[in-house]
Short mmCIF file of C-alpha atoms in Angstrom, two decimals:
data_model
loop_
_atom_site.label_atom_id
_atom_site.label_comp_id
_atom_site.label_asym_id
_atom_site.label_seq_id
_atom_site.Cartn_x
_atom_site.Cartn_y
_atom_site.Cartn_z
CA MET A 140 46.04 1.12 9.33
CA ASP A 141 43.39 2.25 6.85
CA ALA A 142 40.72 -0.17 5.73
CA ASP A 143 41.99 -1.90 2.61
CA ARG A 144 42.54 -5.28 0.93
CA GLY A 145 38.86 -5.90 0.35
CA ALA A 146 37.60 -4.27 3.55
CA ASP A 147 35.94 -0.88 3.62
CA ALA A 148 35.76 -0.48 7.43
CA TYR A 149 36.44 -2.21 10.75
CA ALA A 150 34.43 -3.27 13.80
CA ILE A 151 36.18 -3.19 17.17
CA GLY A 152 34.81 -4.85 20.31
CA VAL A 153 35.77 -5.14 23.98
CA TRP A 154 34.48 -7.88 26.33
CA ASN A 155 35.02 -8.30 30.07
CA GLU A 156 34.62 -12.10 30.24
CA VAL A 157 35.01 -14.96 27.80
CA ASP A 158 34.89 -18.72 28.24
CA THR A 159 37.79 -21.06 27.50
CA LEU A 160 36.69 -21.45 23.88
CA GLY A 161 37.05 -17.71 23.27
CA VAL A 162 33.30 -17.13 23.09
CA PRO A 163 31.81 -14.28 25.14
CA VAL A 164 30.25 -15.60 28.37
CA VAL A 165 26.46 -15.53 28.50
CA LYS A 166 25.10 -14.96 32.01
CA GLU A 167 21.70 -14.32 33.50
CA PRO A 168 20.13 -11.36 31.63
CA VAL A 169 20.31 -9.08 34.68
CA GLN A 170 24.04 -9.73 35.13
CA CYS A 171 24.98 -9.96 31.44
CA ARG A 172 27.95 -7.64 30.92
CA GLN A 173 29.72 -9.51 28.17
CA VAL A 174 30.08 -6.68 25.64
CA VAL A 175 31.66 -3.63 27.26
CA TRP A 176 31.86 -1.61 24.06
CA ARG A 177 31.60 -2.17 20.32
CA GLN A 178 32.11 0.26 17.45
CA HIS A 179 31.10 -0.64 13.90
CA HIS A 180 32.27 0.87 10.62
CA THR A 181 35.38 2.71 11.78
CA PRO A 182 37.67 3.81 8.91
CA THR A 183 40.84 2.44 10.59
CA SER A 184 41.77 -0.52 12.78
CA SER A 185 42.42 1.69 15.82
CA ILE A 186 40.10 3.98 17.72
CA ASP A 187 40.05 5.96 20.98
CA ARG A 188 37.80 4.65 23.72
CA PRO A 189 34.89 7.04 24.28
CA ASP A 190 35.00 8.93 27.60
CA GLU A 191 31.62 7.50 28.63
CA VAL A 192 33.04 3.94 28.52
CA SER A 193 34.98 3.38 31.74
CA LEU A 194 37.06 0.27 32.31
CA GLU A 195 37.38 -0.88 35.91
CA PRO A 196 40.56 -2.76 36.88
CA GLY A 197 40.49 -6.30 35.54
CA THR A 198 41.06 -8.43 32.46
CA TYR A 199 39.33 -7.58 29.20
CA PHE A 200 39.40 -9.00 25.70
CA TRP A 201 39.34 -7.13 22.39
CA SER A 202 38.97 -8.07 18.75
CA VAL A 203 38.96 -6.32 15.39
CA ALA A 204 36.94 -7.45 12.38
CA ALA A 205 37.42 -6.23 8.81
CA LEU A 206 34.11 -5.37 7.16
CA LEU A 207 32.94 -5.27 3.56
CA GLY A 208 29.59 -3.60 3.85
CA ASP A 209 28.02 -5.41 6.81
CA TRP A 210 29.93 -8.67 6.18
CA HIS A 211 32.88 -9.71 8.35
CA VAL A 212 35.61 -10.66 5.85
CA ALA A 213 38.40 -11.22 8.42
CA GLU A 214 38.73 -11.27 12.21
CA SER A 215 41.66 -10.92 14.58
CA GLY A 216 40.34 -13.31 17.21
CA LEU A 217 40.29 -12.34 20.88
CA ALA A 218 43.32 -10.89 22.67
CA ALA A 219 43.52 -10.13 26.40
CA PHE A 220 44.56 -6.90 28.06
CA VAL A 221 44.65 -5.89 31.74
CA VAL A 222 43.50 -2.59 33.23
CA ARG A 223 45.30 -1.77 36.48
CA THR A 224 44.85 0.99 39.04
CA ALA A 225 47.40 3.79 39.04
CA PRO A 226 50.07 3.43 41.78
#
């Protein structure tokens, strides 16, 4: 989907832990791994994960935000996905 309907780009983020309210978990600074990857100002609402970003098996959460300039004009909310090892 191309950016449209008032948005000129998208921001896509992936987190490895969130609390029950859907807010990324904040841990001790040394252990803080809440944001796994985030890409701002992509022209579409889908993007390939960069090779340098590896996802270990586990549960992750993603979201997409529509941007107008640097303003978030709409957000998808968090959705879970699971990375499994190959059989």
